[in-house]
Each structure stands twice: as structure tokens, then as C-alpha cells.
Coordinates of C-alpha atoms and ligand atoms in Angstrom, one line a residue:
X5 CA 0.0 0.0 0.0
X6 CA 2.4 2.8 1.2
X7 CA 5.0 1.2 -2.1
X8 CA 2.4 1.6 -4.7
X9 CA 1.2 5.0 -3.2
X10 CA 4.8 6.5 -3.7
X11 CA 5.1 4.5 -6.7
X12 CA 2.1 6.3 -8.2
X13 CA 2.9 9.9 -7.0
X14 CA 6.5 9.2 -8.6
X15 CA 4.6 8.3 -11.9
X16 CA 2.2 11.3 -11.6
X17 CA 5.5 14.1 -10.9
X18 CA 7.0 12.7 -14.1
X19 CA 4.4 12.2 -16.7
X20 CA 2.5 15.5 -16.5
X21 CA 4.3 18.0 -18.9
X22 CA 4.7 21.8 -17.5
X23 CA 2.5 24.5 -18.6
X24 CA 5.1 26.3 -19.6
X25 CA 6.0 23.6 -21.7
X26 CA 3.0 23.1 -23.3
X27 CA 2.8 26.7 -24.3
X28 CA 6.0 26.9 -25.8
X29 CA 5.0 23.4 -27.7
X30 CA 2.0 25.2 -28.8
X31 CA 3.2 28.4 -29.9
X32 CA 6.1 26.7 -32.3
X33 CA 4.0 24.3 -33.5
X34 CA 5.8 21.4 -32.1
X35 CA 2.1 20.2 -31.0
X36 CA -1.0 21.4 -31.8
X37 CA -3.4 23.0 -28.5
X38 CA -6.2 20.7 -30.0
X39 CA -4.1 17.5 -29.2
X40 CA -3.2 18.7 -25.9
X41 CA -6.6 19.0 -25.3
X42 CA -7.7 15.4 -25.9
X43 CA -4.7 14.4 -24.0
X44 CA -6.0 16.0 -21.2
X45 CA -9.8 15.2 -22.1
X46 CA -8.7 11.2 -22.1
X47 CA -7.8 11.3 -19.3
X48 CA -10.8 12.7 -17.7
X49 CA -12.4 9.6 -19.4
X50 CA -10.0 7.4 -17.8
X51 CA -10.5 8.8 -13.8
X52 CA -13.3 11.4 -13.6
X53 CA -15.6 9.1 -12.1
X54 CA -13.3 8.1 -9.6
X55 CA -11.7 11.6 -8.5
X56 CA -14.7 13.4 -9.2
X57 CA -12.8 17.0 -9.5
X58 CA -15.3 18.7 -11.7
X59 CA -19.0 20.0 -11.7
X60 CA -18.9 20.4 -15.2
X61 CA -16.5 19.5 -18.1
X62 CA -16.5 22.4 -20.6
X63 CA -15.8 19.9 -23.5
X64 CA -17.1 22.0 -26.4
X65 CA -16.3 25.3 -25.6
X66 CA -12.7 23.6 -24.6
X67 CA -12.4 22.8 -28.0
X68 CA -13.9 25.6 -29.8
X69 CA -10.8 27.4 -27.7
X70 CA -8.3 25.2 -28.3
X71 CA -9.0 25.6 -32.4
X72 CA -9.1 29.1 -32.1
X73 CA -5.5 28.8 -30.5
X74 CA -4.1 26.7 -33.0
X75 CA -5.7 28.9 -36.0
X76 CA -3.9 32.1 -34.2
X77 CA -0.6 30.4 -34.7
X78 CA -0.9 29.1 -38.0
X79 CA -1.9 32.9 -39.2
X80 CA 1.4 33.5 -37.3
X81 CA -0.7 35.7 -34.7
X82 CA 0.8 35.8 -31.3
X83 CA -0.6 33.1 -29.3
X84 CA -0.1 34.0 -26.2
X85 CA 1.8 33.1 -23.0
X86 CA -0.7 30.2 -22.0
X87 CA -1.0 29.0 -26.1
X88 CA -3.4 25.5 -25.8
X89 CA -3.0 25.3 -22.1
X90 CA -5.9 23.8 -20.4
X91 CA -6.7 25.3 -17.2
X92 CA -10.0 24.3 -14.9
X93 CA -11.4 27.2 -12.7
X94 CA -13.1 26.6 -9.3
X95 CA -16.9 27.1 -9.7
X96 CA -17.2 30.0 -7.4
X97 CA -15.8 32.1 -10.5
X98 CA -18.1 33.3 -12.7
X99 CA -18.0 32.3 -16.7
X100 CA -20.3 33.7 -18.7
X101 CA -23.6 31.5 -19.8
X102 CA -21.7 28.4 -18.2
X103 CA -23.6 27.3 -14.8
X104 CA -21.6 28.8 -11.7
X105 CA -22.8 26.4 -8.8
X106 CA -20.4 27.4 -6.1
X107 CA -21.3 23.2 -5.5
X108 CA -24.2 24.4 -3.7
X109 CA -28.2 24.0 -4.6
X110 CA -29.2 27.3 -4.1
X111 CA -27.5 28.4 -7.3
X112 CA -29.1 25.7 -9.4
X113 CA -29.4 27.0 -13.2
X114 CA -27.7 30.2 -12.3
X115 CA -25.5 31.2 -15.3
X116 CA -23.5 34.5 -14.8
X117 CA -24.1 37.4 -17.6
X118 CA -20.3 38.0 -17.3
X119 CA -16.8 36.6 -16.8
X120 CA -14.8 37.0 -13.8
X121 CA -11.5 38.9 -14.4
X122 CA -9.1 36.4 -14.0
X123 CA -11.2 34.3 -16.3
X124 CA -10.3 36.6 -18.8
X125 CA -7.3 37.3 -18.2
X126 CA -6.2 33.8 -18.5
X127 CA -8.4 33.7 -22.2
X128 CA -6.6 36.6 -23.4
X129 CA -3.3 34.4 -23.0
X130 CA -4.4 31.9 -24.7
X131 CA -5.2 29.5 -22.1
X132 CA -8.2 26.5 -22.9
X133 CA -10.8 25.9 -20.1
X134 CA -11.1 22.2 -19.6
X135 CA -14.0 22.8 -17.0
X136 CA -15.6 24.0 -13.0
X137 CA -14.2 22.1 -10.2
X138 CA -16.0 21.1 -7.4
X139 CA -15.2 22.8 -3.8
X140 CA -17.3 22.9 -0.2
X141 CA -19.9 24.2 -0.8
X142 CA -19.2 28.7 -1.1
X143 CA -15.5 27.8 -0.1
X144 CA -16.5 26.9 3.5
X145 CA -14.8 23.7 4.5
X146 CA -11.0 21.9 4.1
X147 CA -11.8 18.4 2.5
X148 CA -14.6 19.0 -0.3
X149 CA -17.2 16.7 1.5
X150 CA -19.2 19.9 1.9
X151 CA -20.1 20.1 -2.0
X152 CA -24.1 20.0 -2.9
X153 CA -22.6 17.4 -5.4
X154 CA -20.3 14.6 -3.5
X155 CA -16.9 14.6 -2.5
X156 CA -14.4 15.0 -4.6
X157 CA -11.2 12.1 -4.0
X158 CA -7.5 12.9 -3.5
X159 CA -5.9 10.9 -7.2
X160 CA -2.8 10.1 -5.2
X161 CA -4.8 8.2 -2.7
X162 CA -8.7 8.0 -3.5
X163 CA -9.4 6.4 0.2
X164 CA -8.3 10.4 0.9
X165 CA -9.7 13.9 0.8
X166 CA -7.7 16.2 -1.7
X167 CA -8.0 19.3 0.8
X168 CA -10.5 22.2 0.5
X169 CA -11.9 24.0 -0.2
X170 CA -10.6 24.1 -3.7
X171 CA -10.3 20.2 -3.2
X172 CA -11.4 19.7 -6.8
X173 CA -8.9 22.4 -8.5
X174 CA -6.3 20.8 -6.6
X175 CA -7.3 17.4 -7.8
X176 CA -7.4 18.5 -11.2
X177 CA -4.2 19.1 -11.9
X178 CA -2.8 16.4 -9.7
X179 CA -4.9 13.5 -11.8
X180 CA -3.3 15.7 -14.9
X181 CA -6.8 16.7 -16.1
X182 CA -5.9 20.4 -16.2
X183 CA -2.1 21.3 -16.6
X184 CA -3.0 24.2 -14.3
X185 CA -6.1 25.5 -12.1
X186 CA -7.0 28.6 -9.9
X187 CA -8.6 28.4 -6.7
X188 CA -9.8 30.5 -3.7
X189 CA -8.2 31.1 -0.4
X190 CA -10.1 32.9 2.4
X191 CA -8.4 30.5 5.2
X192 CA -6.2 28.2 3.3
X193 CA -8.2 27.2 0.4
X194 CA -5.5 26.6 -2.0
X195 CA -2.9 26.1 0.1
X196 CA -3.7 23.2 2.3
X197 CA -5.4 21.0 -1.1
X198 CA -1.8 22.3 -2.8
X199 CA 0.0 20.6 0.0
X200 CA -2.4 17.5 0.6
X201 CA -2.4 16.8 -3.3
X202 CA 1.6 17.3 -4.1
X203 CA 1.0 20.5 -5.6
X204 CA 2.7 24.8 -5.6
X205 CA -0.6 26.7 -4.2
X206 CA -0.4 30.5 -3.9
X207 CA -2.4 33.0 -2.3
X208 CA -1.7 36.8 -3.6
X209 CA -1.6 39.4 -1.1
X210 CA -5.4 40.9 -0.8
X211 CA -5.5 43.3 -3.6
X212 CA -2.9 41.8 -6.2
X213 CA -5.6 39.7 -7.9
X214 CA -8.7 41.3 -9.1
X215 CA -11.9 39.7 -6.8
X216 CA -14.1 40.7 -9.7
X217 CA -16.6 37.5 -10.7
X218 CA -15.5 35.8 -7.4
X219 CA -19.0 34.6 -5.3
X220 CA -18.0 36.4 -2.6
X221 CA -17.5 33.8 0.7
X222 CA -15.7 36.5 3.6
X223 CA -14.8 39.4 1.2
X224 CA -12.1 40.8 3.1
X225 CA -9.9 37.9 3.2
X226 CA -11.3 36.2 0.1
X227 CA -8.0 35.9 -2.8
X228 CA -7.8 34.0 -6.6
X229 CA -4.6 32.4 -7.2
X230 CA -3.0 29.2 -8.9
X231 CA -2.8 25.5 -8.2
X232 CA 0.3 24.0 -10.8
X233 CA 2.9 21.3 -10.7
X234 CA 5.7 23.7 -10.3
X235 CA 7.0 27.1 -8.7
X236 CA 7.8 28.6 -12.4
X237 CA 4.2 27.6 -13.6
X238 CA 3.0 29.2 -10.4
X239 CA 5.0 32.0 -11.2
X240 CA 3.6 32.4 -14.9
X241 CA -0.3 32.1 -13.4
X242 CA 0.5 34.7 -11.3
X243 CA 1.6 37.1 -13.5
X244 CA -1.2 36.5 -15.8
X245 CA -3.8 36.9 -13.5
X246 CA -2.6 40.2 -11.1
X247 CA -2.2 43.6 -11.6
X248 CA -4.9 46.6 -11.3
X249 CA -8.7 45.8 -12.1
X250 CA -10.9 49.1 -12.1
X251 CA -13.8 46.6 -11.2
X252 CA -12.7 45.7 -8.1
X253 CA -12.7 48.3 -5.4
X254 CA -9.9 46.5 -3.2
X255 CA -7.5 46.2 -6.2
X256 CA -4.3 47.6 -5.9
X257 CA -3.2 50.4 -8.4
X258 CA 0.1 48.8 -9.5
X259 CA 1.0 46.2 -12.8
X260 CA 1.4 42.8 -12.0
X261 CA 4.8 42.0 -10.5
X262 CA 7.7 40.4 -12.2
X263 CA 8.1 36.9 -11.0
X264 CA 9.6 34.5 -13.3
X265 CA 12.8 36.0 -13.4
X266 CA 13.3 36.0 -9.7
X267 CA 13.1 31.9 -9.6
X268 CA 16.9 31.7 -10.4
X269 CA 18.1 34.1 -7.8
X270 CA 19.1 31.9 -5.0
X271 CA 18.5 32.3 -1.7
X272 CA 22.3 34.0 -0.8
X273 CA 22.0 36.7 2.1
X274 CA 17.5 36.3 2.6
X275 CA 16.7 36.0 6.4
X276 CA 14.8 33.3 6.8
X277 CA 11.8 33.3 10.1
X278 CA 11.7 30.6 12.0
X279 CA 8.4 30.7 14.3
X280 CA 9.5 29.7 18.1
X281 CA 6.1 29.8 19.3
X282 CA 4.2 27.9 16.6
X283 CA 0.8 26.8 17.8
X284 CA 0.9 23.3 18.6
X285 CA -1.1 20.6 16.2
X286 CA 1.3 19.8 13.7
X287 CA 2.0 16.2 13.3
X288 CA 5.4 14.8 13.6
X289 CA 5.8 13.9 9.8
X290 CA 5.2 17.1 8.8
X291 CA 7.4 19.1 11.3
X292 CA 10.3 17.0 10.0
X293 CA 9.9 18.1 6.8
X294 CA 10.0 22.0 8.0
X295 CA 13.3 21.1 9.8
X296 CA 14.3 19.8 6.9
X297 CA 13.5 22.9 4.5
X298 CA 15.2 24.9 7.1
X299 CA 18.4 22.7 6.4
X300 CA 17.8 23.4 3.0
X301 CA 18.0 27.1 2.6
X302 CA 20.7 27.4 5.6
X303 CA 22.7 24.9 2.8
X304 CA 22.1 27.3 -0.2
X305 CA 22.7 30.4 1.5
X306 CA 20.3 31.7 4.1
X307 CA 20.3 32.9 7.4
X308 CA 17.5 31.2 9.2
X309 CA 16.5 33.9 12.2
X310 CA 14.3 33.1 15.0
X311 CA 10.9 35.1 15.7
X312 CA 7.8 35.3 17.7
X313 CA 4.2 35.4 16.4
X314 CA 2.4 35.3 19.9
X315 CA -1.1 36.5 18.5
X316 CA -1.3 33.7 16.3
X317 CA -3.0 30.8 18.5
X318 CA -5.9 33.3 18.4
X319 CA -6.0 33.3 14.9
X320 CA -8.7 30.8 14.1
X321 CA -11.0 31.9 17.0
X322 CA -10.7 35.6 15.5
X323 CA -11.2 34.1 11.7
X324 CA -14.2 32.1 12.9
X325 CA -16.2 35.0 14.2
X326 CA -14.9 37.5 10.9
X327 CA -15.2 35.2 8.4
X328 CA -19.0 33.7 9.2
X329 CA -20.0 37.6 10.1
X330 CA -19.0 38.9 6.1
X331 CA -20.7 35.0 5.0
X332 CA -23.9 36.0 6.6
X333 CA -24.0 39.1 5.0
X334 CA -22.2 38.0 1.6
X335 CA -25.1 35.1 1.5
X336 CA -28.2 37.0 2.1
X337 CA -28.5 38.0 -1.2
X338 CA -29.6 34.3 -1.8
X339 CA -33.0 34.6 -1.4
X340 CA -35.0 33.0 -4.4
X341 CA -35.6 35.8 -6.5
X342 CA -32.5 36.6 -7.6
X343 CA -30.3 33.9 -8.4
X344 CA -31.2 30.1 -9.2
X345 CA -33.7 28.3 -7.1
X346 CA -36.6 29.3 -5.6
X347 CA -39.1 27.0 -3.2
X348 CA -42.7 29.2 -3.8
X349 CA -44.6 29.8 -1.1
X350 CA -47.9 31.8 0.1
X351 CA -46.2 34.7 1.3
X352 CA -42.7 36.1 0.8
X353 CA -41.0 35.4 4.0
X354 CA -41.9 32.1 4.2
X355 CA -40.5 31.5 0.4
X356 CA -37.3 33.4 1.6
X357 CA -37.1 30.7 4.6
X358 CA -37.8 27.8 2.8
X359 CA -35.8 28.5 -0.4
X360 CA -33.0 29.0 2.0
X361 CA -33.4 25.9 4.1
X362 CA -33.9 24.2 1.2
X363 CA -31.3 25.4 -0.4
X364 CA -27.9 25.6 1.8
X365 CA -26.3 23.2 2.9
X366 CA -25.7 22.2 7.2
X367 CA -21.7 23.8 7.1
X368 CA -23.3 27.1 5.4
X369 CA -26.4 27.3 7.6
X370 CA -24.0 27.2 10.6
X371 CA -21.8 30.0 9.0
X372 CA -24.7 32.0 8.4
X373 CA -25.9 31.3 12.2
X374 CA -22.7 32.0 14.1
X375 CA -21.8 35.2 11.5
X376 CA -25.4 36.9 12.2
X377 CA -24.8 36.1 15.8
X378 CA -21.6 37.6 16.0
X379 CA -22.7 40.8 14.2
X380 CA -26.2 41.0 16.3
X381 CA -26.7 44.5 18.3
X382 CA -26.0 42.7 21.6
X383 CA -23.0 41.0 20.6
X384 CA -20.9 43.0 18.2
X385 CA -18.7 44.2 20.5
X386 CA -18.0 41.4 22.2
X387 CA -17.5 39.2 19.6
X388 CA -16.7 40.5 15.8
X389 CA -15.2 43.6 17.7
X390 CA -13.0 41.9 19.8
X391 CA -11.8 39.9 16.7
X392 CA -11.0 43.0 14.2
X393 CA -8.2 43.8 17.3
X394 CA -7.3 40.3 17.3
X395 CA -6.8 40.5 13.6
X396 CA -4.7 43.9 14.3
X397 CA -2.5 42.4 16.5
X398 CA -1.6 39.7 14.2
X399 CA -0.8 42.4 11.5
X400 CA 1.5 44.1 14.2
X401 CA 3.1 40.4 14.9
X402 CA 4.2 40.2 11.4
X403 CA 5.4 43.3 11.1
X404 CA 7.9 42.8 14.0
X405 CA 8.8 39.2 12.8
X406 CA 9.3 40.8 9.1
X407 CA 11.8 43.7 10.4
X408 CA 14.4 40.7 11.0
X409 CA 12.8 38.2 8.3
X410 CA 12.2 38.6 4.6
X411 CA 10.1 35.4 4.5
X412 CA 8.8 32.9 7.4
X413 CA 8.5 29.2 7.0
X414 CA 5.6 27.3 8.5
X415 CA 3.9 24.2 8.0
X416 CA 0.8 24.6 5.1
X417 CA -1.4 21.6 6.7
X418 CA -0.9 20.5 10.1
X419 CA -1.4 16.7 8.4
X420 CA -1.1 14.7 5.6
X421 CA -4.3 14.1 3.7
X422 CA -7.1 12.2 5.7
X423 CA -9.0 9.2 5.5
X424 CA -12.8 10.5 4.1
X425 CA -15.4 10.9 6.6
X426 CA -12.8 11.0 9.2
X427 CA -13.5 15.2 10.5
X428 CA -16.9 15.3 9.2
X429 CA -18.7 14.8 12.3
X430 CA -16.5 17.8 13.9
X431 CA -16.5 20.8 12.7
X432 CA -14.0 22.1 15.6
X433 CA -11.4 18.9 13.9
X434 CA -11.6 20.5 10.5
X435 CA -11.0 24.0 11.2
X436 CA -7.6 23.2 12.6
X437 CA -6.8 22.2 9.2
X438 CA -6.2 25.8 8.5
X439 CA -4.5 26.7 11.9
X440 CA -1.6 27.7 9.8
X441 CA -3.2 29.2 6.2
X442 CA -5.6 31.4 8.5
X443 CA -3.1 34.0 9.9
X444 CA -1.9 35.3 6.7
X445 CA -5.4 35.8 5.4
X446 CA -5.9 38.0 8.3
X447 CA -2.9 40.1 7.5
X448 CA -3.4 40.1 3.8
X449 CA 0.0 39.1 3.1
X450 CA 0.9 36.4 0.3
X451 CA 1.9 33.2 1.0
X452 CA 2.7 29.4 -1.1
X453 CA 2.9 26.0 -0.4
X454 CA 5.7 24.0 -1.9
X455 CA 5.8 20.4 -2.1
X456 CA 8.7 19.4 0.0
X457 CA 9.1 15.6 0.4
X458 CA 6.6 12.9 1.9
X459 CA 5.1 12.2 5.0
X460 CA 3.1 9.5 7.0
X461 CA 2.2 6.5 3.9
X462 CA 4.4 8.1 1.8
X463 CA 2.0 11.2 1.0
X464 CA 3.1 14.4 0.0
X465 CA 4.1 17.0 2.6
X466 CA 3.5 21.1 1.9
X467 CA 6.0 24.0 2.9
X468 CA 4.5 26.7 3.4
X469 CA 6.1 30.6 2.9
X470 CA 5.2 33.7 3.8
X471 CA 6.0 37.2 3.4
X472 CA 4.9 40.7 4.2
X473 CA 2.5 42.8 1.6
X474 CA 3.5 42.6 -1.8
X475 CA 6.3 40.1 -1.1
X476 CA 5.7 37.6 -4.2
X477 CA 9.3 38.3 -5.7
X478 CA 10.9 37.0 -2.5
X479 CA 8.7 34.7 -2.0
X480 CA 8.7 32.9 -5.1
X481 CA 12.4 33.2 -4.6
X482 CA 13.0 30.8 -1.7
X483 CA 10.0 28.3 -3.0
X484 CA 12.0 28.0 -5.9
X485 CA 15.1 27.3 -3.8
X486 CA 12.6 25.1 -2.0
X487 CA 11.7 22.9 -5.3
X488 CA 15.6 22.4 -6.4
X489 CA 16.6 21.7 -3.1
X490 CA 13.7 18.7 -2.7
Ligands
LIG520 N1 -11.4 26.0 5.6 C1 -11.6 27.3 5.9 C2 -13.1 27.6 6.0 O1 -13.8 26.6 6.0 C3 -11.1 28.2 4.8 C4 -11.9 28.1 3.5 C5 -11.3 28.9 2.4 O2 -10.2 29.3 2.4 N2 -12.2 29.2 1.5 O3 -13.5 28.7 6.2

């Protein structure tokens, strides 16, 4: 069991080809974006049923895309830097006249009159949308058994969850049926499935990526970014997706940051954060690996410092009180007249109740309940009050840790991936699956995990960095180090 588990991760690393290799196939003709497209399309034959990653293939418009790429290149056009690369996008993002479930009843049917942003942006490149992956339900939940539409399974072990909540983005490109993805992160949303599925996941700092066409979950902590096999093809996704967006109010006013050609820097002379008061929960498998990417960079050239975060064991109590309070207003717009489904009634509140009970799922109605009760007139103070300072003091721990750091290393996921069904039946057990993704949110700092080795059963083990506002270049930096070194 643990042989042919490694065995098969070893096959999976090595038989998927790079985006950036595909899109330099594409655009010199060496392959065509069409035949890329039914490799990747056979494959979802071969193991869709078993992984279950998507809500919906895009199988036409995939190929419509895909013909339109390889016509641009034989007219000699300019392809673009994603030429006949299929990517799958997480159905929380909206794609115009293609259903946009967020895996959750309530938006049965609903099929947005307009494309997110980063939707695209990635077009505009050239890039071929293979389909919408499945997630918890509105992004609330770290394994994907929360979706409307069945779990989605982890392809390097389908006794396993992939992570969540972009468990079926992550999945995706780990069973090879996208060569890249994009995801959401509110808590840890595409980093903990990056780490639990053998993948680079990044989260932008707040701003970088344009939230425009996102179904908004907690908006201020809410970010797009990649899922992809390596750093460099994280690297490329990022680039293509950031940089100003006039339709998003929380954009920041600056191009898109170079990123690519940081990747070959080295880490010689970066100050490296160790955390001496991590909260406890990490397992032993996956501490050894940090020790061990600490070894690492020391070997290639950093200076590994220690620092203090004290703030952050209240991180997840202060995220668990903000996020549901934003939810609970984010989700009232769900009310049956406006989007998808609607359970008719006599009178009006009763068809707002039971479209609503009829139409979330148990994680979201206990969102909604514990956000409204956080934000109620008796309460606020106490409780979503008392969290915005907690989420200021974990800004002002960062801060002081990043006046002797450049970057800090952490675990991503406290574990490896988990047996299904094994944290369903408490809620409290799965929200400590993002005791490490959660604190950066708060800030609105970036931060990636990198695959760095194997754990328990011989399942892959995720790195996490992080760095201060607007940090990507250094960032990217020491994951790359990160990926040589494992
Ligand atoms: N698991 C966390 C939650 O359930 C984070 C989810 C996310 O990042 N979207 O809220």
C-alpha cells in the first residue's frame, strides 16, 4: 500500500508535462493546442468518475478554444503566454452563460451574464478551459465533502480527501486533467489542497488579484490564485492573473509583478523566520519536513532567524467569528428571487425561509448562524469587535517578525491528507486544518505552499512561505530554492 502510493505519486510528478512547456509546444507548432486538449480530455475519461474534480466538463467550448488557438498560430498571430493550455477554474468564479454552482443548490441553473476577471485574463493568453471544479460548498470547509454534489477524491490516494476547499482544483491538476487551475483562499483554500495533493498553491496578497466575478464567501480575506505542478508555472499564473482591475474596489493600483525571473536568484543573504512559538497541532511527519527545508535554505545560502508570532493561537478563533459575520452578509443576497432556485410559497418570508433551508447546505447554515450572531446589536462588540483587534494584533506580529525576516517558513497543513469521513462529524477537527493558512489571510499578506518531500504513507508534505505585503518576488524566490533543493 504505502509502495504503490509513492510509486504512483512518482509516476504522476514525471508524466504531466509543464504549462510552460505546453505553451511553448504550442506556440512553435511542435504540438497542436487541439491534441493537448484530448490528452487532457482522455484522461478525464480514464479517472473522472473516480476523482470526481469537476462539476462540469466544458468539453465543447474547450475545443472551440483550443481551435481558435491553433488557427492564431498558424496565421502567425501571437498566441499568447498560456497558447493550448488547459486550465479548470473553481466554480465559485463566474464564466459567462456556463452554470456557476459554487457546488451548492441554491444556485441551481444560475449562469452569470459576465466573466470574472481572471477568467479573462487567462483567455486573453491563450489559455483552454477544460471545466468548473468542485469545492465545499461557497469555499466553507477543508476536505470538499461539503459540496451539494459529492466529494471530490485525493488521485494520489482516493481512500483520501484532496483538501478544500478548492479540493477539486487541486485534484485536477494532480490527476493531470488540467495542466493548471485557480482556486480561492479565504483561510487556506489553495494552500492546504496544494500541500495534501503534491502540488505549488499561492495566495496573492489581498489586492494583487482582481476579486471581480469571485462569489464572494468572507470578502475581506477572500483571494484568486493558482494550483500547478511547479513554482515557475506558479510564477507564470500569477503574473497572468494580477495587476490593477478598475472593477474591483480593493484592487491595488500597481502592474502585476515580475516573477519568473526571480526563480533563479538563490536564496544567498534572505533571512529566513523561524516561528519559536508555533501553535501546537502539527504532526510529527510534517514538522520533520520543515526542519528539513530549514536545512535546505541554511545549505544554499540563508540565514534562518528566529521570531515570535504570539497572536497567532488566536488566529482561528478571531477568523471564525470574521469570516461567518461577512458570509452571513455576503449570502443573504440568496433569497429566491435573484439567483437560481426558488421554493414558492404563500407569502414572501416564508418563500425566503424555505428557499433557504432548502437550499444551503448544514456547514453554510451554521456560517450564516454563528456570523449573524456575531454581528447581532448585543453581541458585536463582544464578539466581531473583539476579533477585528485580534486580527490587528496579528498584523502588528508580522510586522515585527518581518523587520528581521524577509520570509517565514511554517507548516501549510498540520497533516497529511485524511482518510474520508474521518473530521466530518466535527467541525472544531476540521478548522484546525487551516491553523496555519488562517493567519496570513488575516494580515493580507501572500503566502505558497511547496511540495517538499513525503510524510506519513508516503504522502506528500507542503512548505508553506510567507511574506509581508506585496512580497511575491521573495517569496517565489526561496519556493523555488525550495523545489531544487527537494
Ligand atoms: N477551511 C476554511 C473555512 O472553512 C477556509 C476556507 C477557504 O479558504 N475558502 O472557512
Amino acid at each position: 500500500m504505502v509502495v504503490s502510493v509513492f510509486r504512483h505519486r512518482v509516476v504522476c510528478m514525471s508524466e504531466f508535462q509543464t504549462l510552460a512547456s505546453i505553451a511553448a509546444d504550442v506556440a512553435s507548432g511542435r504540438t497542436t493546442a487541439r491534441a493537448v486538449l484530448d490528452t487532457h480530455l482522455a484522461r478525464i475519461d480514464a479517472r473522472e468518475t473516480e476523482v470526481h474534480a469537476f462539476n462540469l466538463v466544458m468539453r465543447e467550448q474547450a475545443t472551440a478554444a483550443a481551435d481558435a488557438v491553433d488557427a492564431a498560430v498558424k496565421k502567425g498571430d501571437a498566441p499568447g503566454r498560456l497558447a493550448g493550455v488547459p486550465i479548470a477554474l473553481k466554480d465559485n468564479m463566474c464564466t459567462r452563460g456556463v452554470d456557476t454552482t459554487c457546488s451548492s443548490k441554491i444556485l441551481a441553473g444560475w449562469k452569470p451574464p459576465y466573466n470574472a476577471t481572471v477568467v479573462d485574463r487567462l483567455a486573453a493568453e491563450g489559455a483552454v478551459f477544460v471545466g468548473k471544479t468542485n469545492l465545499d460548498e461557497f469555499a466553507m470547509g477543508s476536505s470538499t465533502e461539503n459540496s451539494a454534489f459529492g466529494a471530490t477524491r485525493n488521485p494520489l490516494d482516493i481512500s483520501r480527501v484532496p483538501g478544500g476547499s478548492s479540493g477539486g482544483s487541486a485534484a485536477a491538476v494532480a490527476a493531470g486533467f488540467s495542466a493548471g487551475s485557480l482556486g480561492s483562499d479565504t483561510g487556506g483554500s489553495i494552500r492546504q489542497p496544494a500541500a495534501l495533493c503534491g502540488l505549488v498553491g499561492v495566495k496573492p496578497t489581498y489586492g494583487l488579484v482582481s476579486r471581480y466575478g469571485l462569489v464572494a464567501f468572507a470578502s475581506s480575506l477572500d483571494q484568486i490564485g493558482p494550483f500547478t505542478h511547479t513554482v515557475e508555472d506558479a510564477a507564470i499564473l500569477t503574473e497572468v492573473i494580477a495587476g490593477h482591475d478598475p472593477m474591483d474596489s480593493t484592487s491595488i493600483p500597481q502592474p502585476a509583478p515580475d516573477l519568473v525571473a526571480e526563480l533563479a536568484r538563490g536564496v544567498k543573504g534572505l533571512r529566513v523566520g523561524r516561528v519559536t512559538d508555533l501553535p501546537e497541532g502539527a504532526d510529527a511527519d510534517v514538522l520533520q519536513r520543515l526542519d528539513a527545508a530549514f536545512d535546505a535554505l541554511a545549505a544554499a545560502g540563508a540565514t534562518i532567524v528566529d521570531v515570535t508570532l504570539p497572536s497567532l493561537s488566536f488566529a482561528l478563533t478571531a477568523y471564525y467569528l470574521i469570516a461567518p459575520a461577512e458570509a452571513s452578509s455576503n449570502l443573504a443576497r440568496y433569497d429566491g428571487v435573484r439567483y437560481g432556485v426558488r421554493v414558492p410559497a404563500g407569502d414572501i418570508n416564508t418563500m425566503y425561509a424555505d428557499t433557504r433551508e432548502a437550499g444551503f447546505g448544514d456547514e453554510v447554515k451554521r456560517r450564516i448562524m454563528l456570523g449573524t450572531y456575531a454581528l447581532s446589536a448585543g453581541y458585536y462588540d463582544a464578539y466581531y469587535g473583539k476579533a477585528l483587534k485580534v486580527r490587528r494584533l496579528i498584523a502588528d506580529d508580522f510586522a515585527r517578525a518581518y523587520s528581521t525576516a524577509d520570509v517565514v517558513l511554517t507548516p501549510t497543513s498540520p497533516t497529511v491528507a485524511f482518510p474520508f469521513g474521518s473530521k466530518t462529524d466535527n467541525p472544531l477537527a476540521m478548522y484546525l486544518c487551516d491553523i496555519f493558512t488562517i493567519p496570513t489571510n488575516l494580515a493580507g499578506h501572500p503566502a505558497m505552499s511547496v511540495p517538499f518531500g513525503t510524510g506519513r504513507d508516503g504522502l506528500p508534505v507542503g512548505v508553506q512561505v510567507l511574506a509581508p505585503t506585496l512580497g511575491e518576488a521573495t517569496m517565489f524566490r526561496v519556493a523555488a530554492e525550495l523545489e531544487r533543493a527537494s
